Short mmCIF file of C-alpha atoms in Angstrom, two decimals:
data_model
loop_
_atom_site.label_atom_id
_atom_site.label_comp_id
_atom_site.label_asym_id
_atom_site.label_seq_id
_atom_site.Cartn_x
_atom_site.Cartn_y
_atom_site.Cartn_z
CA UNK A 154 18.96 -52.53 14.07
CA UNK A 155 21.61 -50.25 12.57
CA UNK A 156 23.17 -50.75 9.41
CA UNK A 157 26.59 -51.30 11.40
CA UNK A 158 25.37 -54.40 12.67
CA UNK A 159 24.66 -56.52 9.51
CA UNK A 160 27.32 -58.61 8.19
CA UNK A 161 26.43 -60.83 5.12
CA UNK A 162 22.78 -59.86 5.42
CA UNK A 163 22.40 -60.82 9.24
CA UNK A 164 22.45 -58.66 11.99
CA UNK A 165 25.22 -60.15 14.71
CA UNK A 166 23.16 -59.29 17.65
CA UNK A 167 20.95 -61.92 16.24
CA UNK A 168 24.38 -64.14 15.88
CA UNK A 169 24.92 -63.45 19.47
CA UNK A 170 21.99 -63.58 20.84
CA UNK A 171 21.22 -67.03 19.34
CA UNK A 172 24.94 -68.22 20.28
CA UNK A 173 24.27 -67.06 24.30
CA UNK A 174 21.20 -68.98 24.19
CA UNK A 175 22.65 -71.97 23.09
CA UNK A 176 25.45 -71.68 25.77
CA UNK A 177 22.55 -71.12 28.53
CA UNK A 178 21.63 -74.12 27.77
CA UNK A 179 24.08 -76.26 27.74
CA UNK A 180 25.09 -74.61 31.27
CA UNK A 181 21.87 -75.89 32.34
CA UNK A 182 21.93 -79.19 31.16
CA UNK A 183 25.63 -79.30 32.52
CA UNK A 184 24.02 -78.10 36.05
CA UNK A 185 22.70 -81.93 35.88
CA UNK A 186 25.21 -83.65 34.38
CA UNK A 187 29.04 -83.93 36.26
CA UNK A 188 31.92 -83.09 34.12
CA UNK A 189 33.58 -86.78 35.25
CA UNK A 190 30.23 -88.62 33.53
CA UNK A 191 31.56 -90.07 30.04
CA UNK A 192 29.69 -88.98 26.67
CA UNK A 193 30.46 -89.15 22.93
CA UNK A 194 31.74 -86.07 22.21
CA UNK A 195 32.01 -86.59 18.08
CA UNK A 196 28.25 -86.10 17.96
CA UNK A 197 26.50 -85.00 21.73
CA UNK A 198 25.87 -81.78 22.40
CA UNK A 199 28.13 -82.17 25.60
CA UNK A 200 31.24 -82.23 23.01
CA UNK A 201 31.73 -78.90 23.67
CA UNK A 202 31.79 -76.72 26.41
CA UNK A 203 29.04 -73.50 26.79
CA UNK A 204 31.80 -70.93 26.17
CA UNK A 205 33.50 -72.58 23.73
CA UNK A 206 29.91 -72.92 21.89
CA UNK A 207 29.44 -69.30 21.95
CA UNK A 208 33.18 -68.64 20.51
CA UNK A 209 32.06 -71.10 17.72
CA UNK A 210 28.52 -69.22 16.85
CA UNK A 211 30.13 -65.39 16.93
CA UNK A 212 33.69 -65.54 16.57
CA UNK A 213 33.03 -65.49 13.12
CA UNK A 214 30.71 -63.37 12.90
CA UNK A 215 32.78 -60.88 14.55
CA UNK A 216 35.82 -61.02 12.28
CA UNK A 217 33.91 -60.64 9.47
CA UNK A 218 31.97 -57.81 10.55
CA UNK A 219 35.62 -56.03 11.31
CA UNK A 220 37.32 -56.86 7.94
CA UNK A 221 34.40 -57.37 5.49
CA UNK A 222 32.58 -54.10 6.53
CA UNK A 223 31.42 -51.94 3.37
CA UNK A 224 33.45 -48.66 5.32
CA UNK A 225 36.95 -50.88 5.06
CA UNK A 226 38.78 -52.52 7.81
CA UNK A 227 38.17 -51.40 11.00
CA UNK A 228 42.38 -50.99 11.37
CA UNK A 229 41.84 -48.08 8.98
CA UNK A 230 38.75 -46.52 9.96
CA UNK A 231 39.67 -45.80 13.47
CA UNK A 232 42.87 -46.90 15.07
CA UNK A 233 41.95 -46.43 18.48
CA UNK A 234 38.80 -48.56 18.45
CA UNK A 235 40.77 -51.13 16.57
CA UNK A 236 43.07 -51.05 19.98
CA UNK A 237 40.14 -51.95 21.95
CA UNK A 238 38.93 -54.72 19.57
CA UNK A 239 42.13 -56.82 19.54
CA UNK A 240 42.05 -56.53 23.65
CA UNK A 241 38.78 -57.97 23.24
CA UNK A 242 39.70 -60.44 20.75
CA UNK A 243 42.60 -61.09 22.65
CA UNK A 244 40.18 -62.18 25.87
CA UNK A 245 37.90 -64.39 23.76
CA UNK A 246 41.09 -66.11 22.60
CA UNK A 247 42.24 -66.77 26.31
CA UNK A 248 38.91 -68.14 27.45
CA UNK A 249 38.76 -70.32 24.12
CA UNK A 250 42.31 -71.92 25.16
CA UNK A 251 41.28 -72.29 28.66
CA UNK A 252 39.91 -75.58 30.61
CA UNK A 253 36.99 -75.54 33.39
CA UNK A 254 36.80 -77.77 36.26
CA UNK A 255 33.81 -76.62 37.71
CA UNK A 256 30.28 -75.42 36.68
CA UNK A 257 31.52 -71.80 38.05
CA UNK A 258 34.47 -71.56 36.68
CA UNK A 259 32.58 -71.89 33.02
CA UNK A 260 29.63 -69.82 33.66
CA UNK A 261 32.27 -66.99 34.80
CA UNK A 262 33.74 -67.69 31.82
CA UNK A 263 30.02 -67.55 29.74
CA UNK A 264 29.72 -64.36 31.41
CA UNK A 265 32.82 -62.75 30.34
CA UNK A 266 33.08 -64.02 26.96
CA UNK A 267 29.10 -62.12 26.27
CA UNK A 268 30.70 -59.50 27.94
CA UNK A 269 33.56 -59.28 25.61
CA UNK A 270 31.41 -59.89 22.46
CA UNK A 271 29.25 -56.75 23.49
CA UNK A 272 31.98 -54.54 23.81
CA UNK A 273 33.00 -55.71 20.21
CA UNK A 274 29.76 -55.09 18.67
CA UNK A 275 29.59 -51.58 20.34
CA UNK A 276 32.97 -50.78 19.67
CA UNK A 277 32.80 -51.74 15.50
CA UNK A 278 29.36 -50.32 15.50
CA UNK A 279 30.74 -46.91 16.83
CA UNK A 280 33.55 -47.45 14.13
CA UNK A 281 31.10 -47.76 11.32
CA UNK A 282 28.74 -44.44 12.48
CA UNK A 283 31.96 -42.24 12.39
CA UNK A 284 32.57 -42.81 8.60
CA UNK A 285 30.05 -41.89 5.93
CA UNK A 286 27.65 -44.35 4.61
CA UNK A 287 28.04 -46.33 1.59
CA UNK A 288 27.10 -44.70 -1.46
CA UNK A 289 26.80 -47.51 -3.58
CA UNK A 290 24.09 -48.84 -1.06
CA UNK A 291 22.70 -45.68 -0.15
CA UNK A 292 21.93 -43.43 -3.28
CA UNK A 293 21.25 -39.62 -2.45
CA UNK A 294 18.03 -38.67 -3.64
CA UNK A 295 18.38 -36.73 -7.07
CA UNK A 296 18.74 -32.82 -7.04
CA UNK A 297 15.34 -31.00 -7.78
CA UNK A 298 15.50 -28.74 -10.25
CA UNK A 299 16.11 -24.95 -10.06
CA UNK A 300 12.15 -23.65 -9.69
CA UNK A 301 11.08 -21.63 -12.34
CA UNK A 302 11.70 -17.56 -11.87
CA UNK A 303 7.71 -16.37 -10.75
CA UNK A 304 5.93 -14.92 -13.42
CA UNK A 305 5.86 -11.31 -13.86
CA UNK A 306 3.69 -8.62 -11.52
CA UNK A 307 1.06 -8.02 -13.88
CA UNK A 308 1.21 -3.84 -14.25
CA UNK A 309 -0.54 -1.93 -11.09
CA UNK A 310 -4.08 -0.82 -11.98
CA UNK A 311 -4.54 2.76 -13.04
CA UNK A 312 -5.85 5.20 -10.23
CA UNK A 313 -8.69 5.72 -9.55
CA UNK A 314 -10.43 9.35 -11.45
CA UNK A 315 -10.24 12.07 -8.95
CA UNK A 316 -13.40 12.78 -6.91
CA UNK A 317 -15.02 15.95 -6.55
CA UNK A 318 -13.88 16.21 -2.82
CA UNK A 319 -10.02 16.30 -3.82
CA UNK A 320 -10.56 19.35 -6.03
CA UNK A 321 -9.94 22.40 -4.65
CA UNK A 322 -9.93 25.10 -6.98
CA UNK A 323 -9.65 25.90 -10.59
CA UNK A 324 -6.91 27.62 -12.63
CA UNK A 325 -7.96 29.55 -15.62
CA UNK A 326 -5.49 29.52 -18.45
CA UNK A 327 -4.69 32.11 -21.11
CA UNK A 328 -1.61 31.67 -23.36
CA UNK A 329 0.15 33.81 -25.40
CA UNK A 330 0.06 32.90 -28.72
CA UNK A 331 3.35 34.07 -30.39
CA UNK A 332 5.66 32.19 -26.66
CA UNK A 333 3.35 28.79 -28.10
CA UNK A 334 4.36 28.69 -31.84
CA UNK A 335 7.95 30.16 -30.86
CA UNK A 336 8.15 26.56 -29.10
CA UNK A 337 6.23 24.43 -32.02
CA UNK A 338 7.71 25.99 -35.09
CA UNK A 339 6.49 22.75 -36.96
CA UNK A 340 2.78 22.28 -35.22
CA UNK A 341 1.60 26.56 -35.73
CA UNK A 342 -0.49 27.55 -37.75
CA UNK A 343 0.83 31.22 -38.19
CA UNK A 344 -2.30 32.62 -40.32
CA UNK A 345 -4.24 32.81 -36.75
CA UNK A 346 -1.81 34.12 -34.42
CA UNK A 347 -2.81 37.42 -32.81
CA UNK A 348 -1.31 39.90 -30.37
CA UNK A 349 -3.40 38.75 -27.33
CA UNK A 350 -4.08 36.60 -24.85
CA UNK A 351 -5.88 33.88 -25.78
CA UNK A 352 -8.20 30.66 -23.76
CA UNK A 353 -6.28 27.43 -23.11
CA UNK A 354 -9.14 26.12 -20.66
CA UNK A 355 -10.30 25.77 -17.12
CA UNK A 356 -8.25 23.22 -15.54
CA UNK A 357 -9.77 22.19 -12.02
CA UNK A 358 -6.77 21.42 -9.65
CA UNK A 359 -6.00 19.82 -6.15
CA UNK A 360 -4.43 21.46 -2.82
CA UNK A 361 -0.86 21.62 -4.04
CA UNK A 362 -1.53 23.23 -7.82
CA UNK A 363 -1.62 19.57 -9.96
CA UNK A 364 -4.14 19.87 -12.69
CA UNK A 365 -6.65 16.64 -12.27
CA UNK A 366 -8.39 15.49 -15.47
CA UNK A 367 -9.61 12.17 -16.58
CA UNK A 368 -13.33 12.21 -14.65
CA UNK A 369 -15.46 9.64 -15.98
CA UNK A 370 -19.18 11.58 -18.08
CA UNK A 371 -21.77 9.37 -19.62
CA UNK A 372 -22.48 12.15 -21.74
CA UNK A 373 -19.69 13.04 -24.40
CA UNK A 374 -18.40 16.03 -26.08
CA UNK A 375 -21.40 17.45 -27.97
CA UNK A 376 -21.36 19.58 -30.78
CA UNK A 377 -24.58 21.58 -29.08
CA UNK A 378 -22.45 22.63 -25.85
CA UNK A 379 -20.37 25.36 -28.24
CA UNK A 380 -22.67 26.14 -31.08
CA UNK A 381 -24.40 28.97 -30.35
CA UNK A 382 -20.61 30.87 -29.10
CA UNK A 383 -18.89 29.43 -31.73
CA UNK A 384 -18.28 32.71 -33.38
CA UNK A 385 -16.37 34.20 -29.80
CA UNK A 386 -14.88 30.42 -29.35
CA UNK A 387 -12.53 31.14 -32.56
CA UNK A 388 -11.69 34.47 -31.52
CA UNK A 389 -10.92 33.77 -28.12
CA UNK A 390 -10.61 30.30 -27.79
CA UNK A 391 -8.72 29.03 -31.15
CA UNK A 392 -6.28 25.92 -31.70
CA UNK A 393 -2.76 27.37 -33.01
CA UNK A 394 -2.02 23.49 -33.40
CA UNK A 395 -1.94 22.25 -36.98
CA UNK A 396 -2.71 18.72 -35.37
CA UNK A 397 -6.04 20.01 -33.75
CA UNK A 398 -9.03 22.05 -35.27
CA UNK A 399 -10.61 24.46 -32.90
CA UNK A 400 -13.42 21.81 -32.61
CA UNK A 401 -10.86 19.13 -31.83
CA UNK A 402 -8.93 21.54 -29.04
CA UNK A 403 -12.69 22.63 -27.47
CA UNK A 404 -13.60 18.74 -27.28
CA UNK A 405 -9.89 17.66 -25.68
CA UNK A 406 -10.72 20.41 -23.04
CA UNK A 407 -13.82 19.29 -22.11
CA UNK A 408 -12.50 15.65 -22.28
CA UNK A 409 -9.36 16.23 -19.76
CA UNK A 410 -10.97 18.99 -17.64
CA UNK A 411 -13.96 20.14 -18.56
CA UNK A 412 -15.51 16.93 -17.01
CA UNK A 413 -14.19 16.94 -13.83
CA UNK A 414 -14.83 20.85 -13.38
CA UNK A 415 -18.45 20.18 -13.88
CA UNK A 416 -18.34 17.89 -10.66
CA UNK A 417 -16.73 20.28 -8.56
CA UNK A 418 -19.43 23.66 -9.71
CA UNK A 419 -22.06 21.89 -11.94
CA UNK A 420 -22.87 25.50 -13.42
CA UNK A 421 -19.79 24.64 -15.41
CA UNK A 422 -21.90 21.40 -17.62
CA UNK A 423 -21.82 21.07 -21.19
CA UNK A 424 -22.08 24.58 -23.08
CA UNK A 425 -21.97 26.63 -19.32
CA UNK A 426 -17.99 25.20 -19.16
CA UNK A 427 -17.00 27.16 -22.48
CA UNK A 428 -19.57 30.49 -22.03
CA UNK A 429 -17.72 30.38 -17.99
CA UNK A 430 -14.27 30.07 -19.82
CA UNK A 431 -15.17 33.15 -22.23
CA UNK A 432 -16.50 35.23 -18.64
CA UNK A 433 -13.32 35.11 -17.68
CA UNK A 434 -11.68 36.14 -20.14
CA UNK A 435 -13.61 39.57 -21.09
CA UNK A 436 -12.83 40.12 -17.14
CA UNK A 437 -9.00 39.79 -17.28
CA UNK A 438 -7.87 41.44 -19.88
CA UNK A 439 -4.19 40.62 -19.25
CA UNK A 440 -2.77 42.25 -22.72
CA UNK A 441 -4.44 45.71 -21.54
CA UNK A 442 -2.60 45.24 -18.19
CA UNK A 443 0.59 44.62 -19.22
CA UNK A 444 0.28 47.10 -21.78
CA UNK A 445 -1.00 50.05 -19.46
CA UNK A 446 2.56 49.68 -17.80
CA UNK A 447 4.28 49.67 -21.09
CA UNK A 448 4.79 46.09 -21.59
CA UNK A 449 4.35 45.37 -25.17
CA UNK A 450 5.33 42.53 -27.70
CA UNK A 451 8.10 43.07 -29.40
CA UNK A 452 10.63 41.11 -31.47
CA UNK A 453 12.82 40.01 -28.69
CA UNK A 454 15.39 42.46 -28.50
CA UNK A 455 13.86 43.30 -25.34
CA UNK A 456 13.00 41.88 -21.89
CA UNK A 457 10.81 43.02 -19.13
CA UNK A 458 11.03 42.46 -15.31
CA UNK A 459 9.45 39.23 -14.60
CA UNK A 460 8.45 41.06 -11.18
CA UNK A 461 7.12 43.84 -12.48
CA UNK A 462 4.51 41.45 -14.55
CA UNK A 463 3.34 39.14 -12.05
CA UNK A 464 2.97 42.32 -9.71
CA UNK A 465 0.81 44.52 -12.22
CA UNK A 466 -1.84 41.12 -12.61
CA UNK A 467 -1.63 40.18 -8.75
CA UNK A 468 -3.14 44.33 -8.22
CA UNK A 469 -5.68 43.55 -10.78
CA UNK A 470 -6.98 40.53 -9.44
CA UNK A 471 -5.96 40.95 -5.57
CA UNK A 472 -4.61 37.46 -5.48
CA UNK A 473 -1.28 35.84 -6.19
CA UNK A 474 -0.95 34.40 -10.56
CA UNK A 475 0.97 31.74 -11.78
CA UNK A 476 3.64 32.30 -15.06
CA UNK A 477 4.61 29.85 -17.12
CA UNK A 478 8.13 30.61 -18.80
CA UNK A 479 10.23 28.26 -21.05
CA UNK A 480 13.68 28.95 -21.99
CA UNK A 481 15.47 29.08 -24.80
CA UNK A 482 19.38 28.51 -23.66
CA UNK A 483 19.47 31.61 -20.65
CA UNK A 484 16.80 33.34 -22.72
CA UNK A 485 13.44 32.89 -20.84
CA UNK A 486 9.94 33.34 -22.69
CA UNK A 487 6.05 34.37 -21.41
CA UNK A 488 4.08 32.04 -22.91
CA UNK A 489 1.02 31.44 -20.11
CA UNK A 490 -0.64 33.52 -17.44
CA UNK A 491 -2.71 31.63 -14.89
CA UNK A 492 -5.03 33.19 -12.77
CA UNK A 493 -6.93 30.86 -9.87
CA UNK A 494 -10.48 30.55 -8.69
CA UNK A 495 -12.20 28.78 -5.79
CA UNK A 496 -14.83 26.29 -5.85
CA UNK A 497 -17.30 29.60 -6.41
CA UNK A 498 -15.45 31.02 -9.23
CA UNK A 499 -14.23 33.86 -7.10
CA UNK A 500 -10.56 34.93 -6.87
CA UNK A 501 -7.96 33.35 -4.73
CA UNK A 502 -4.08 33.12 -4.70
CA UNK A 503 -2.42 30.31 -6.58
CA UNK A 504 -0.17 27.89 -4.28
CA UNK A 505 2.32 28.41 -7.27
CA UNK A 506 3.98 31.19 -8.43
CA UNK A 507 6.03 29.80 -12.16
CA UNK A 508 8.84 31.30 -13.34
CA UNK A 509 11.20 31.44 -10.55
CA UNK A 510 14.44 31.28 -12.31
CA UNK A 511 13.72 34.47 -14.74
CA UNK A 512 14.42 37.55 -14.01
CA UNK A 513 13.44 39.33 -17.26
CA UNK A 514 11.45 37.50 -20.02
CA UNK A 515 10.89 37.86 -23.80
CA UNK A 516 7.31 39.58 -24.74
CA UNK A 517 7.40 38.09 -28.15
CA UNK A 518 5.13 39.77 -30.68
CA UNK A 519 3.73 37.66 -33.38
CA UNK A 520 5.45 39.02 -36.08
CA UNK A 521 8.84 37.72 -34.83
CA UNK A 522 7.65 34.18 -35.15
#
């Protein structure tokens, strides 16, 4: 039963349902008994007729339910229904005031008066669903909280080291020793710097030129894999950091790319990485090259053609090199020449050619440091 329907804690269809039965009864017990036959009506249950005991039993019920409703009166809720109720009312009132003569004439009336307290119950309980509901009876459930932000993405794992497969080639690196300190006044150790090109490493790379270090090798750095070329190590192959000894620079080589260029050609393990490294070296002699052409260092008063450079090593190597320039304001330095191998240490052209912005470059000998 809907809310609408309770007044004072009891629903009025039970009001009126237990009012019609009452009047069905006494319509049958009148069906046996004539209207002219005398009987007490202070206390029989004849003192009334069936209609009028039906106005008695919901009548009021009904006004009650229209002015005592928790929504307000029914006047102010909905005008138009409030029409319709007094019309109903208005019936009720009629049939209360009138008189039967015959057992017809009061079950029509019966009829008309459940009829009439129907509509009344449909017509307030329509009233009372158009409104909101009472909030003093009917408290809203309490607001959750806000949840909680989610916790932070923990960091995304490192990648995987490079395998063997994804390396395609390696770059061999010489740097010039004067373009390195010019660029580290504070980290050069100036008592070793020499007019030549010196080692920086083997660096094995992928398709597109990116250097790949970081392979995983049970077997450290060893003191063993350089000791018996130590001697052409420091002349070929020194640290012109004051933050690394030559030891320290050969072990950080082997550590970033030594490792993983010994799974690509294993001829390049341990002590074979740094005797392949000097190989190299004695067969590019890039300061006779350049200086066969009349490139030479000088203090920087003078520039060469950056064209002229790469074209002189591409000739003696038949493949395309890689320079490495930095500037210095519109002032462009050589400070690395890299010359690329494949997987069988033969030459091949380097996807990358360095220093495209330079036309001319600073030679810088090592007395202008």
């Amino acid at each position: 039963m809907p809310q609408s329907l309770f007044v004072v804690g009891e629903p009025i269809g039970v009001l009126a349902g237990t009012a019609m039965s009452a009047a069905i009864q006494l319509t049958a017990r009148r069906a046996v008994t004539p209207f002219s036959q005398p009987v007490d009506r202070r206390h029989s249950l004849f003192s009334i007729s069936p209609h009028q005991a039906v106005i008695r039993h919901i009548k009021p019920s009904i006004t009650a339910l229209s002015r005592r409703s928790p929504h307000g009166p029914l006047s102010r809720r909905s005008p138009y229904l409030h029409l319709k109720y007094n019309k109903y009312c208005s019936t009720i009132n009629n049939i209360e005031r009138s008189h039967s003569k015959t057992q017809q004439e009061e079950a029509m009336k019966t009829s008309s008066l459940a009829t009439c307290v129907f509509c009344i119950i449909f017509i307030i309980s329509t009233a009372n669903g158009q409104v909101q509901p009472d909030r003093r009876r009917r408290k809203s459930p309490p607001t959750p909280p806000p949840p909680s932000p989610p916790p932070p993405s923990p960091p995304p794992p490192s990648p995987p080291p490079p395998s063997p497969n994804e390396l395609e080639y390696f770059i061999f690196v010489q740097q010039w020793p004067a373009g390195y300190c010019y660029f580290n006044q504070d980290d050069c150790v100036r008592n070793k710097l020499v007019n030549d090109f010196c080692i920086h490493g083997i660096w094995p790379a992928d398709s597109s030129g990116v250097s790949l270090r970081g392979c995983a090798d049970p077997k450290p750095f060893q003191a063993s894999f350089v000791k018996p070329i130590e001697r052409d190590l420091k002349t070929y192959w020194p640290s012109f950091s004051s933050k690394l000894s030559d030891q320290k620079f050969w072990e950080h080589e082997w550590r970033e790319h030594g490792i993983c260029s010994t799974k690509t050609n294993p001829s390049l393990y341990g002590g074979d990485y740094f005797r392949g490294a000097l190989q190299m070296k004695r067969a590019l002699d890039i300061y006779g090259i350049l200086s066969n052409i009349g490139v030479v260092p000088n203090d920087g008063n003078s520039k060469y053609n950056v064209a002229k450079i790469r074209r002189e090593i591409t000739m003696a190597v038949s493949s395309t090199i890689y320079l490495e320039c930095k500037n210095h304001g519109t002032t462009y330095f050589l400070v690395e020449v890299r010359v690329c191998y494949n997987k069988a240490l033969q030459y091949v052209s380097c996807p990358q050619r360095g220093c495209e912005h330079a036309l001319e470059v600073v030679y810088l000998d090592k007395s202008a440091v």
